PDB file of C-alpha atoms in Angstrom:
ATOM      1  CA  ASP V   1     118.002 124.502  82.584  1.00  0.00           C
ATOM      2  CA  ALA V   2     118.633 126.742  79.354  1.00  0.00           C
ATOM      3  CA  LYS V   3     116.173 128.322  76.999  1.00  0.00           C
ATOM      4  CA  THR V   4     115.230 127.063  73.802  1.00  0.00           C
ATOM      5  CA  THR V   5     114.010 128.896  70.717  1.00  0.00           C
ATOM      6  CA  GLN V   6     113.044 126.921  67.832  1.00  0.00           C
ATOM      7  CA  PRO V   7     110.487 128.325  64.638  1.00  0.00           C
ATOM      8  CA  THR V   8     106.737 127.921  64.979  1.00  0.00           C
ATOM      9  CA  SER V   9     106.468 125.738  61.902  1.00  0.00           C
ATOM     10  CA  MET V  10     108.358 124.258  59.280  1.00  0.00           C
ATOM     11  CA  ASP V  11     107.334 122.254  56.009  1.00  0.00           C
ATOM     12  CA  CYS V  12     109.244 119.983  54.637  1.00  0.00           C
ATOM     13  CA  ALA V  13     108.385 117.520  51.045  1.00  0.00           C
ATOM     14  CA  GLU V  14     107.841 113.763  51.883  1.00  0.00           C
ATOM     15  CA  GLY V  15     111.014 112.063  51.113  1.00  0.00           C
ATOM     16  CA  ARG V  16     113.613 114.964  51.637  1.00  0.00           C
ATOM     17  CA  ALA V  17     115.588 115.713  54.604  1.00  0.00           C
ATOM     18  CA  ALA V  18     113.794 117.854  57.095  1.00  0.00           C
ATOM     19  CA  ASN V  19     116.492 120.385  59.178  1.00  0.00           C
ATOM     20  CA  LEU V  20     115.082 121.826  62.586  1.00  0.00           C
ATOM     21  CA  PRO V  21     117.128 124.385  64.299  1.00  0.00           C
ATOM     22  CA  CYS V  22     117.044 125.171  67.850  1.00  0.00           C
ATOM     23  CA  ASN V  23     119.011 127.706  69.438  1.00  0.00           C
ATOM     24  CA  HIS V  24     120.121 127.394  72.940  1.00  0.00           C
ATOM     25  CA  SER V  25     122.814 130.322  73.734  1.00  0.00           C
ATOM     26  CA  THR V  26     122.837 130.030  76.917  1.00  0.00           C
ATOM     27  CA  ILE V  27     123.657 126.406  77.361  1.00  0.00           C
ATOM     28  CA  SER V  28     126.533 125.482  79.855  1.00  0.00           C
ATOM     29  CA  GLY V  29     128.889 123.072  80.153  1.00  0.00           C
ATOM     30  CA  ASN V  30     126.917 120.013  81.653  1.00  0.00           C
ATOM     31  CA  GLU V  31     123.673 120.461  79.861  1.00  0.00           C
ATOM     32  CA  TYR V  32     122.706 118.326  76.864  1.00  0.00           C
ATOM     33  CA  VAL V  33     119.936 118.405  74.324  1.00  0.00           C
ATOM     34  CA  TYR V  34     117.433 116.627  74.112  1.00  0.00           C
ATOM     35  CA  TRP V  35     114.608 116.019  71.084  1.00  0.00           C
ATOM     36  CA  TYR V  36     111.362 114.642  71.492  1.00  0.00           C
ATOM     37  CA  ARG V  37     108.069 115.042  69.360  1.00  0.00           C
ATOM     38  CA  GLN V  38     104.479 114.660  69.659  1.00  0.00           C
ATOM     39  CA  ILE V  39     102.520 113.293  66.797  1.00  0.00           C
ATOM     40  CA  HIS V  40      98.972 114.801  67.161  1.00  0.00           C
ATOM     41  CA  SER V  41      96.715 113.450  70.072  1.00  0.00           C
ATOM     42  CA  GLN V  42      99.828 111.261  71.100  1.00  0.00           C
ATOM     43  CA  GLY V  43     102.021 111.446  74.009  1.00  0.00           C
ATOM     44  CA  PRO V  44     105.730 112.515  73.461  1.00  0.00           C
ATOM     45  CA  GLN V  45     108.322 110.378  72.024  1.00  0.00           C
ATOM     46  CA  TYR V  46     111.915 110.642  73.219  1.00  0.00           C
ATOM     47  CA  ILE V  47     114.420 110.727  69.405  1.00  0.00           C
ATOM     48  CA  ILE V  48     117.815 111.410  70.592  1.00  0.00           C
ATOM     49  CA  HIS V  49     120.160 113.687  72.654  1.00  0.00           C
ATOM     50  CA  GLY V  50     123.561 114.718  72.486  1.00  0.00           C
ATOM     51  CA  LEU V  51     126.660 116.685  74.912  1.00  0.00           C
ATOM     52  CA  LYS V  52     128.787 117.949  72.077  1.00  0.00           C
ATOM     53  CA  ASN V  53     129.483 115.447  69.540  1.00  0.00           C
ATOM     54  CA  ASN V  54     126.924 114.731  66.806  1.00  0.00           C
ATOM     55  CA  GLU V  55     124.748 111.708  67.432  1.00  0.00           C
ATOM     56  CA  THR V  56     122.784 109.296  65.056  1.00  0.00           C
ATOM     57  CA  ASN V  57     120.047 106.688  65.963  1.00  0.00           C
ATOM     58  CA  GLU V  58     117.986 104.731  63.899  1.00  0.00           C
ATOM     59  CA  MET V  59     115.622 108.140  63.917  1.00  0.00           C
ATOM     60  CA  ALA V  60     117.333 110.771  63.454  1.00  0.00           C
ATOM     61  CA  SER V  61     120.728 112.698  63.688  1.00  0.00           C
ATOM     62  CA  LEU V  62     121.785 115.923  65.933  1.00  0.00           C
ATOM     63  CA  ILE V  63     124.172 118.332  65.151  1.00  0.00           C
ATOM     64  CA  ILE V  64     125.362 120.515  67.580  1.00  0.00           C
ATOM     65  CA  THR V  65     127.427 123.157  66.980  1.00  0.00           C
ATOM     66  CA  GLU V  66     130.844 123.337  67.902  1.00  0.00           C
ATOM     67  CA  ASP V  67     130.526 126.381  70.379  1.00  0.00           C
ATOM     68  CA  ARG V  68     127.026 124.360  71.069  1.00  0.00           C
ATOM     69  CA  LYS V  69     124.785 127.154  71.090  1.00  0.00           C
ATOM     70  CA  SER V  70     122.316 125.919  68.874  1.00  0.00           C
ATOM     71  CA  SER V  71     121.934 122.182  67.087  1.00  0.00           C
ATOM     72  CA  THR V  72     120.157 120.821  64.449  1.00  0.00           C
ATOM     73  CA  LEU V  73     117.975 117.445  64.218  1.00  0.00           C
ATOM     74  CA  ILE V  74     118.239 115.582  60.812  1.00  0.00           C
ATOM     75  CA  LEU V  75     115.194 113.399  59.863  1.00  0.00           C
ATOM     76  CA  PRO V  76     117.074 112.088  56.737  1.00  0.00           C
ATOM     77  CA  HIS V  77     114.005 110.835  54.560  1.00  0.00           C
ATOM     78  CA  ALA V  78     111.120 112.650  56.036  1.00  0.00           C
ATOM     79  CA  THR V  79     107.735 110.336  55.719  1.00  0.00           C
ATOM     80  CA  LEU V  80     104.207 111.698  56.247  1.00  0.00           C
ATOM     81  CA  ARG V  81     104.467 109.973  59.863  1.00  0.00           C
ATOM     82  CA  ASP V  82     106.685 112.385  60.848  1.00  0.00           C
ATOM     83  CA  THR V  83     104.193 115.368  60.668  1.00  0.00           C
ATOM     84  CA  ALA V  84     104.439 116.283  64.638  1.00  0.00           C
ATOM     85  CA  VAL V  85     105.667 119.005  67.034  1.00  0.00           C
ATOM     86  CA  TYR V  86     109.690 118.749  67.739  1.00  0.00           C
ATOM     87  CA  TYR V  87     110.813 119.943  71.178  1.00  0.00           C
ATOM     88  CA  CYS V  88     114.441 120.599  72.056  1.00  0.00           C
ATOM     89  CA  ILE V  89     115.266 120.482  74.833  1.00  0.00           C
ATOM     90  CA  VAL V  90     117.929 121.599  76.994  1.00  0.00           C
ATOM     91  CA  ARG V  91     118.734 119.875  80.588  1.00  0.00           C
ATOM     92  CA  VAL V  92     121.429 119.312  83.320  1.00  0.00           C
ATOM     93  CA  ALA V  93     122.598 115.686  83.177  1.00  0.00           C
ATOM     94  CA  ASN V  94     122.276 115.489  86.847  1.00  0.00           C
ATOM     95  CA  SER V  95     121.343 112.688  88.966  1.00  0.00           C
ATOM     96  CA  GLY V  96     120.145 114.769  91.859  1.00  0.00           C
ATOM     97  CA  GLY V  97     117.063 117.426  93.154  1.00  0.00           C
ATOM     98  CA  SER V  98     115.472 118.902  90.298  1.00  0.00           C
ATOM     99  CA  ASN V  99     116.880 118.123  87.454  1.00  0.00           C
ATOM    100  CA  TYR V 100     114.757 114.891  86.751  1.00  0.00           C
ATOM    101  CA  LYS V 101     112.348 117.338  85.418  1.00  0.00           C
ATOM    102  CA  LEU V 102     111.849 117.880  81.491  1.00  0.00           C
ATOM    103  CA  THR V 103     110.698 121.235  80.148  1.00  0.00           C
ATOM    104  CA  PHE V 104     108.899 121.548  77.411  1.00  0.00           C
ATOM    105  CA  GLY V 105     108.658 124.656  75.444  1.00  0.00           C
ATOM    106  CA  LYS V 106     106.107 125.170  72.190  1.00  0.00           C
ATOM    107  CA  GLY V 107     108.360 123.061  69.761  1.00  0.00           C
ATOM    108  CA  THR V 108     108.199 123.428  65.898  1.00  0.00           C
ATOM    109  CA  LEU V 109     105.279 121.909  64.372  1.00  0.00           C
ATOM    110  CA  LEU V 110     106.842 120.007  61.115  1.00  0.00           C
ATOM    111  CA  THR V 111     104.862 119.211  58.424  1.00  0.00           C
ATOM    112  CA  VAL V 112     105.619 116.709  55.995  1.00  0.00           C
ATOM    113  CA  ASN V 113     103.801 117.260  52.482  1.00  0.00           C
ATOM    114  CA  PRO V 114     103.346 114.330  49.610  1.00  0.00           C
TER     115      PRO V 114
ATOM    116  CA  SER Q   1     110.567  95.640  78.763  1.00  0.00           C
ATOM    117  CA  GLN Q   2     108.574  99.010  80.636  1.00  0.00           C
ATOM    118  CA  THR Q   3     105.369  99.938  79.764  1.00  0.00           C
ATOM    119  CA  ILE Q   4     102.839 102.567  80.794  1.00  0.00           C
ATOM    120  CA  HIS Q   5      99.650 102.404  81.669  1.00  0.00           C
ATOM    121  CA  GLN Q   6      97.504 105.457  81.798  1.00  0.00           C
ATOM    122  CA  TRP Q   7      93.167 105.966  81.896  1.00  0.00           C
ATOM    123  CA  PRO Q   8      90.828 106.328  81.129  1.00  0.00           C
ATOM    124  CA  ALA Q   9      91.927 107.926  77.760  1.00  0.00           C
ATOM    125  CA  THR Q  10      89.002 110.484  77.742  1.00  0.00           C
ATOM    126  CA  LEU Q  11      86.470 111.740  80.588  1.00  0.00           C
ATOM    127  CA  VAL Q  12      84.324 114.266  80.359  1.00  0.00           C
ATOM    128  CA  GLN Q  13      83.259 115.761  84.050  1.00  0.00           C
ATOM    129  CA  PRO Q  14      81.300 118.648  85.332  1.00  0.00           C
ATOM    130  CA  VAL Q  15      82.593 121.491  87.313  1.00  0.00           C
ATOM    131  CA  GLY Q  16      82.462 120.798  90.911  1.00  0.00           C
ATOM    132  CA  SER Q  17      83.449 117.138  90.180  1.00  0.00           C
ATOM    133  CA  PRO Q  18      86.214 115.184  91.582  1.00  0.00           C
ATOM    134  CA  LEU Q  19      89.236 113.959  89.588  1.00  0.00           C
ATOM    135  CA  SER Q  20      91.177 110.737  89.701  1.00  0.00           C
ATOM    136  CA  LEU Q  21      93.534 109.763  86.975  1.00  0.00           C
ATOM    137  CA  GLU Q  22      95.696 106.705  87.435  1.00  0.00           C
ATOM    138  CA  CYS Q  23      99.333 105.800  85.846  1.00  0.00           C
ATOM    139  CA  THR Q  24     101.075 102.663  86.653  1.00  0.00           C
ATOM    140  CA  VAL Q  25     104.542 101.670  85.549  1.00  0.00           C
ATOM    141  CA  GLU Q  26     105.334  98.180  84.613  1.00  0.00           C
ATOM    142  CA  GLY Q  27     109.245  96.617  84.157  1.00  0.00           C
ATOM    143  CA  THR Q  28     110.851  98.790  86.137  1.00  0.00           C
ATOM    144  CA  SER Q  29     111.546  99.802  89.720  1.00  0.00           C
ATOM    145  CA  ASN Q  30     111.749 103.083  91.562  1.00  0.00           C
ATOM    146  CA  PRO Q  31     110.937 105.416  88.535  1.00  0.00           C
ATOM    147  CA  ASN Q  32     110.616 109.325  88.438  1.00  0.00           C
ATOM    148  CA  LEU Q  33     107.068 109.830  87.840  1.00  0.00           C
ATOM    149  CA  TYR Q  34     105.720 113.285  85.948  1.00  0.00           C
ATOM    150  CA  TRP Q  35     102.228 114.585  85.204  1.00  0.00           C
ATOM    151  CA  TYR Q  36     101.879 117.054  82.244  1.00  0.00           C
ATOM    152  CA  ARG Q  37      99.088 118.633  81.139  1.00  0.00           C
ATOM    153  CA  GLN Q  38      98.682 119.914  77.626  1.00  0.00           C
ATOM    154  CA  ALA Q  39      95.875 122.385  77.061  1.00  0.00           C
ATOM    155  CA  ALA Q  40      94.533 122.946  73.453  1.00  0.00           C
ATOM    156  CA  GLY Q  41      97.133 124.942  71.286  1.00  0.00           C
ATOM    157  CA  ARG Q  42      99.308 125.519  73.753  1.00  0.00           C
ATOM    158  CA  GLY Q  43     102.895 123.508  75.170  1.00  0.00           C
ATOM    159  CA  LEU Q  44     103.278 121.028  77.700  1.00  0.00           C
ATOM    160  CA  GLN Q  45     103.007 121.979  81.162  1.00  0.00           C
ATOM    161  CA  LEU Q  46     104.810 119.995  83.996  1.00  0.00           C
ATOM    162  CA  LEU Q  47     102.474 120.051  86.766  1.00  0.00           C
ATOM    163  CA  PHE Q  48     104.188 117.603  89.397  1.00  0.00           C
ATOM    164  CA  TYR Q  49     107.052 115.301  89.613  1.00  0.00           C
ATOM    165  CA  SER Q  50     107.864 112.282  92.052  1.00  0.00           C
ATOM    166  CA  VAL Q  51     111.458 111.143  92.703  1.00  0.00           C
ATOM    167  CA  GLY Q  52     110.012 108.371  95.309  1.00  0.00           C
ATOM    168  CA  ILE Q  53     106.972 106.819  97.217  1.00  0.00           C
ATOM    169  CA  GLY Q  54     105.884 109.656  99.042  1.00  0.00           C
ATOM    170  CA  GLN Q  55     107.359 112.416  97.359  1.00  0.00           C
ATOM    171  CA  ILE Q  56     105.895 115.356  95.593  1.00  0.00           C
ATOM    172  CA  SER Q  57     107.036 118.208  93.720  1.00  0.00           C
ATOM    173  CA  SER Q  58     104.326 121.071  92.453  1.00  0.00           C
ATOM    174  CA  GLU Q  59     105.846 122.916  89.493  1.00  0.00           C
ATOM    175  CA  VAL Q  60     102.369 124.903  89.183  1.00  0.00           C
ATOM    176  CA  PRO Q  61      99.882 125.970  91.902  1.00  0.00           C
ATOM    177  CA  GLN Q  62      96.221 124.886  90.880  1.00  0.00           C
ATOM    178  CA  ASN Q  63      93.160 123.226  91.693  1.00  0.00           C
ATOM    179  CA  LEU Q  64      94.981 119.537  91.577  1.00  0.00           C
ATOM    180  CA  SER Q  65      96.993 117.426  93.624  1.00  0.00           C
ATOM    181  CA  ALA Q  66      99.080 114.537  93.175  1.00  0.00           C
ATOM    182  CA  SER Q  67     100.143 111.441  95.068  1.00  0.00           C
ATOM    183  CA  ARG Q  68     102.503 108.337  94.678  1.00  0.00           C
ATOM    184  CA  PRO Q  69     100.777 105.764  96.903  1.00  0.00           C
ATOM    185  CA  GLN Q  70     103.187 103.235  95.472  1.00  0.00           C
ATOM    186  CA  ASP Q  71     106.512 102.754  93.624  1.00  0.00           C
ATOM    187  CA  ARG Q  72     104.767 102.536  90.168  1.00  0.00           C
ATOM    188  CA  GLN Q  73     101.685 104.121  91.187  1.00  0.00           C
ATOM    189  CA  PHE Q  74     101.129 108.074  89.915  1.00  0.00           C
ATOM    190  CA  ILE Q  75      97.846 109.449  90.992  1.00  0.00           C
ATOM    191  CA  LEU Q  76      96.553 113.022  89.927  1.00  0.00           C
ATOM    192  CA  SER Q  77      93.340 113.959  92.017  1.00  0.00           C
ATOM    193  CA  SER Q  78      91.195 117.109  92.371  1.00  0.00           C
ATOM    194  CA  LYS Q  79      88.163 117.668  94.522  1.00  0.00           C
ATOM    195  CA  LYS Q  80      86.639 120.571  92.431  1.00  0.00           C
ATOM    196  CA  LEU Q  81      86.747 120.680  88.795  1.00  0.00           C
ATOM    197  CA  LEU Q  82      87.153 123.764  87.084  1.00  0.00           C
ATOM    198  CA  LEU Q  83      86.470 124.303  83.104  1.00  0.00           C
ATOM    199  CA  SER Q  84      90.159 125.905  83.270  1.00  0.00           C
ATOM    200  CA  ASP Q  85      91.053 122.324  83.824  1.00  0.00           C
ATOM    201  CA  SER Q  86      89.937 120.808  80.567  1.00  0.00           C
ATOM    202  CA  GLY Q  87      93.180 119.214  78.771  1.00  0.00           C
ATOM    203  CA  PHE Q  88      95.262 116.932  77.809  1.00  0.00           C
ATOM    204  CA  TYR Q  89      96.612 115.289  80.541  1.00  0.00           C
ATOM    205  CA  LEU Q  90     100.067 112.697  80.016  1.00  0.00           C
ATOM    206  CA  CYS Q  91     101.646 110.781  82.686  1.00  0.00           C
ATOM    207  CA  ALA Q  92     105.498 109.900  82.113  1.00  0.00           C
ATOM    208  CA  TRP Q  93     108.372 107.851  84.008  1.00  0.00           C
ATOM    209  CA  SER Q  94     112.100 108.087  83.254  1.00  0.00           C
ATOM    210  CA  LYS Q  95     114.823 106.454  84.800  1.00  0.00           C
ATOM    211  CA  THR Q  96     116.948 107.635  87.632  1.00  0.00           C
ATOM    212  CA  GLY Q  97     120.170 108.448  86.442  1.00  0.00           C
ATOM    213  CA  ILE Q  98     121.861 111.155  84.260  1.00  0.00           C
ATOM    214  CA  HIS Q  99     121.065 110.108  80.809  1.00  0.00           C
ATOM    215  CA  THR Q 100     117.536 109.491  80.772  1.00  0.00           C
ATOM    216  CA  GLU Q 101     114.762 109.573  78.546  1.00  0.00           C
ATOM    217  CA  ALA Q 102     110.959 109.728  79.255  1.00  0.00           C
ATOM    218  CA  PHE Q 103     108.393 107.582  78.239  1.00  0.00           C
ATOM    219  CA  PHE Q 104     105.143 109.172  78.267  1.00  0.00           C
ATOM    220  CA  GLY Q 105     101.466 107.070  78.500  1.00  0.00           C
ATOM    221  CA  GLN Q 106      99.013 107.611  75.297  1.00  0.00           C
ATOM    222  CA  GLY Q 107      97.348 110.435  77.437  1.00  0.00           C
ATOM    223  CA  THR Q 108      94.342 111.264  78.993  1.00  0.00           C
ATOM    224  CA  ARG Q 109      91.727 114.366  77.435  1.00  0.00           C
ATOM    225  CA  LEU Q 110      89.564 115.286  80.391  1.00  0.00           C
ATOM    226  CA  THR Q 111      86.485 118.129  79.435  1.00  0.00           C
ATOM    227  CA  VAL Q 112      85.200 120.139  81.842  1.00  0.00           C
ATOM    228  CA  VAL Q 113      81.486 120.894  81.345  1.00  0.00           C
TER     229      VAL Q 113
END
């Protein structure tokens, strides 16, 4: 799976949009971008994933650049409860062998301030 | 709906004692199962994953082992705990298929003293 690079930490004001970047310059054509978050002392929570088109769900939006070498997770109106470590993961969408596993990096600690 | 149960929530064990953490999934069949560990201030480390009963893949050689005696049961074990085994242990499951997010349990915080 391609390696990802994320900033160590970011701050955001409550009510404002939080934009979390992720670089994955070695991504290959069959690899998807997944985002998870982990609130302190809890298990990670799936947020969203995408291949090349922008995606939106009730939690967030995912913007993937045309060359697919980077992406941005957008929380449109951040709340204090969105304070968490956000993980960007690139993995092959293939149901065989070791492709089932998820490999988490260190992620970005997003702190939403009142 | 699917649920994942992991217990106990916290555990304090002396060095050299055995360990058994259990994880069960309800509401689905033939899930992929995972054990992760998160040491204090560190990222998530994949320890084991399983794609079926009796099929265990180890990611990191260590003092731990895993077993899958039933389709929806995943057990993490150790014969003799080390201080370095302390951490936050997370069980997760995902469906078989190409677009599968993983669902995590609430974790077990293990402190080896």
